[in-house]
Amino acid sequence: MDSSQLLGFTTFAYLLASALYIAIFVFRAEKLGLLATVVACTAFLVQTAGLGLRWVESYQMGIGHAPLSNMYESLVFFSWTIIILYLFLEYKFKNRLIGTFAVPFSFLSMAYASFGTNIQQEIKPLVPALQSNWLIAHVVACFIGYAAFAVACGMGIMYLLKKKNEIKHGKEAAGNLISTLPDLKIIDDVIYKTIVFGFIWLSTGIITGAIWANSAWGTYWSWDPKETWSLITWFVYAVALHARFVRGWGGSRIAWLAIIGFLSVIFTYYGVNYLLSGLHSYAG
Amino acid sequence: MKNKNAFWNFFASVKLALFNLIILAVASIAGTLIPQKEPAGRYIEIYGASVAKFFEILDFVDMYNSWWFLTMLVLLSLNLIVCSIDRIPNVWRLIVMNNLDTDPARLEKMKQGRAINTKDSVTDSARAMKDIMAKDGWKAEEAQIHNGIMLFAQKGSWTRLGAYIVHVSILIIFAGAIIGSLLGFKGSIMLKEKTTTNVIYEFGTNKVIPLGFDLRVDDFSLSFYPNGAPKEYRSDLTVLDGGNEVLTKSILVNDPLDYKGITFYQSSYQNYEEFLVTIKQDKTNQQQVFRITPGRQYTWGAANVTFGILNISPAQFGKLRYKIWFSDGNGPPSQFWMDDEKTVVIKRPENDYSFTAGQLYATGLQVAKDPGVWYVYTGCTLMILGLYVAFFMSHRRVWAFVSEDAKGSKIVLGGLSNKNKIGFERDFEKLVSKLQFDQDESKQQG
């Protein structure tokens, strides 16, 4: 058994979990709930083992480093942080419909890692620039933030669907599928909380990145595209939080900002690497 | 604050903050799409002469240092300062306000409110209540008011300042950046092995900056992984101050050398068609370093040695192998192949020699002096703490008003929290449950 088999299995387990969570919503099959959770937990445990084993394997190859060093590894880690965050929310809010809009993100990230044609899966040694203790702190902080924003985006979509449904059919559109989604107030609360959580971790990620840059290049900020885009993302969420706190924004507007913010995250994470050039060219 | 004018209100407004953040975001996006700091010709090539001219006039080619981008940062700073000054007095009033004179009638109407009857007297009930609160960490003050005793306790009143801690942290970061750009410098130097410098060159301007000490490169080496990817770039540096060797360190990409506030970072390298040869005569321990080119004969007069590199062949990973010719006048000359950066012992009839040959490298060092960096780091730490306080810590207040009633006394509890209402509800219920437990006990005793 090697890590790539475990992670391959994980991809299919997340596919199954996503299908189950979507089924719970679409077919109102609440009976599938426990099964969905079990599958998601199993996938999470297998993925954890896969990540751990990949870490061990890198040491066996004599190039030991945490599995956080390239696009493939970061996608796997992204999916891992999304599922851990989701399972926490499911436990906290006792609502599996959140999973309908969150678990597929985990699957998509793993699927892209596994089948993306430009994704290299081999364990590669660290180039000199990445040989730093800041690597783990920086990547972990960023991806916890990204995962929170992914969940916030899922909740934003959920909010807008439900809201549109309520406008169309009135508040008590009983029997209507979308009306079974959690209360708007609850969704709004989850969006806000995940954004706050993500914002603190994104800030930590940017700061650890700046400290690392200073110890490697002597500049904590050089307006490299990746840095700049992480700051743009930070601005978007800062706007969302100020609008909510001081101007009392909520509901649809925050839901939209959660979606726009996540598009900015995707561009920071993925778009910059392939569309713009800069110092982060080696990394995920 | 009656003296507020339109100007003040403008800078204190959240609208301006939102506008600033959005404009900064949009400008930053433009800055990632338009290549920055390229030579002028490059822009003409990409965008055509007229657009390139337009970009140059508006500083789009070095946007993040342009007057208008810096103006936006100044505007953001003013906004942060003014809006904080504008709001802090009200927040401060909430922090220091006397909650003991709260109208008892308000307590039951609070989000968390509860009334309980006991058989004890007002003073006994108040004392018991105060003890129970203390057990949960609520240190209560008390006051006698008209018909009873008011107890009040609060936690985390200072956390109302959380958002302002974040605002101040951003200003500290900006201050650090300004200090760094005024009092510091960033530059670089390309230095051949075995050479010394006392100056470096500033980025952008190429201005000569004296270091105030000497820096010598003793050695540069690079190594590769079996797959050919670079593994390590290393420069062995020695600092000489007043002619004395004061510091020696091997620097790596993530491990710079720091001396007197100036930091040297491993950044790049260059190789030359020149070679460094070190010969040591074992018997006398004399040694000499030569910088040579292949195909020529060199002489070490003191030891009567002549030598040269006859041939070079590439080995793995860009490393080289050398064919060496060596003679010390006794017996036929030696000829042998050796690897780059290795030492070979040459056994001659009269003497043994240690012979080291390596390609000549220059190491590219990035050099920075930034006295503002610790302000930036302090600001960053403060920002994370401030965000934590602003979002996860709350100002929680608990009141208990004890008054006389027909059967003994009545305790009215009230509680407010500015954030995390669900968590506070739990805390409040915990407090109330303890109260009932104690009462039951007292009932049994009575």
XYZ file of C-alpha atoms in Angstrom, chain A residues 62-63 92 124-132 189 192-193 196-197 199-200 203-204 207 210-220 222-226 228-229 231-232 234-236 238-243 245-247 249 267 276, chain B residues 14-15 17-18 21-22 24-25 28-29 32-33 64-65 69 73 76 87 167 170 173 176-177 180 186 225 227 229-233 253-256 265-266 366 368 370 372-373 376-377 380-381 383-384 387-388 390-392 419 422 426:
114
model
C 16.006 10.744 1.396
C 14.333 14.027 0.468
C -21.800 21.822 15.368
C 9.973 15.898 -5.682
C 12.830 17.165 -3.543
C 12.615 20.733 -2.253
C 14.464 23.366 -4.251
C 16.616 25.689 -2.101
C 13.990 28.455 -1.894
C 11.470 26.084 -0.286
C 13.875 24.655 2.292
C 12.535 26.578 5.237
C -24.566 32.952 10.400
C -20.255 35.107 8.482
C -18.468 32.748 10.875
C -14.198 35.496 9.972
C -12.349 32.237 10.560
C -9.907 35.926 7.326
C -7.770 35.338 10.417
C -3.976 37.108 7.450
C -1.718 34.613 9.229
C 2.140 37.350 7.384
C 6.050 37.866 4.370
C 8.358 36.739 7.172
C 9.546 33.834 5.044
C 10.155 36.114 2.057
C 12.193 38.390 4.287
C 14.373 35.542 5.502
C 14.918 34.231 1.973
C 15.142 37.394 -0.126
C 15.470 40.304 2.268
C 12.087 41.806 1.359
C 8.890 41.041 3.180
C 7.677 42.717 -3.268
C 4.273 43.027 -5.018
C 4.822 39.703 -6.695
C 1.517 38.626 -8.346
C 0.814 35.910 -5.777
C -0.687 40.991 -4.585
C -3.575 38.629 -5.267
C -3.836 41.011 -0.641
C -6.689 41.587 -3.113
C -7.804 40.063 1.858
C -9.329 43.385 0.703
C -12.475 41.632 -0.544
C -12.103 43.065 4.728
C -14.808 44.887 2.764
C -17.299 42.113 3.570
C -16.528 42.266 7.301
C -16.673 46.069 7.491
C -19.872 46.173 5.489
C -20.103 45.151 11.116
C -20.531 48.829 10.505
C -23.147 49.066 7.802
C -24.924 44.168 5.590
C -7.363 33.074 -8.803
C 0.883 35.335 -14.337
C -16.829 53.610 6.603
C -17.902 54.422 3.074
C -12.864 52.765 3.971
C -14.867 50.519 1.666
C -10.244 48.987 -0.129
C -12.118 48.455 -3.387
C -6.764 49.486 -3.869
C -7.974 46.039 -4.911
C -3.615 45.982 -7.507
C -5.355 43.766 -10.034
C -0.665 42.127 -11.708
C -1.916 42.243 -15.290
C 3.024 50.267 -6.513
C 5.549 53.065 -6.101
C -0.897 54.512 -5.267
C -2.276 54.374 1.068
C -6.332 54.729 3.897
C -15.257 56.044 17.491
C -6.372 49.475 12.847
C -1.916 48.373 10.132
C 3.112 48.134 9.596
C 7.725 50.160 9.573
C 7.587 50.249 5.790
C 12.605 50.874 6.058
C 18.155 47.164 -0.877
C 19.610 16.056 -6.354
C 17.053 14.083 -10.573
C 17.096 19.681 -9.511
C 19.189 22.127 -7.495
C 19.643 21.075 -3.878
C 21.731 23.774 -2.299
C 23.455 27.048 -3.104
C 18.949 30.560 0.401
C 16.864 30.593 3.573
C 19.713 31.315 5.951
C 21.335 34.744 5.497
C 21.091 36.735 1.191
C 22.111 33.974 -1.182
C 21.065 40.278 -2.198
C 19.344 44.611 2.612
C 15.812 47.412 6.917
C 11.754 49.046 9.922
C 11.294 45.305 9.742
C 6.383 45.502 10.596
C 6.630 42.239 12.545
C 1.726 41.809 12.135
C 1.655 40.122 15.548
C -2.913 42.380 13.862
C -3.429 38.671 14.508
C -8.356 40.066 14.876
C -8.680 37.327 17.468
C -12.244 41.544 17.656
C -13.916 38.369 16.438
C -13.630 35.800 19.183
C -20.701 39.098 20.604
C -24.814 31.648 22.068
C -24.386 28.920 27.970
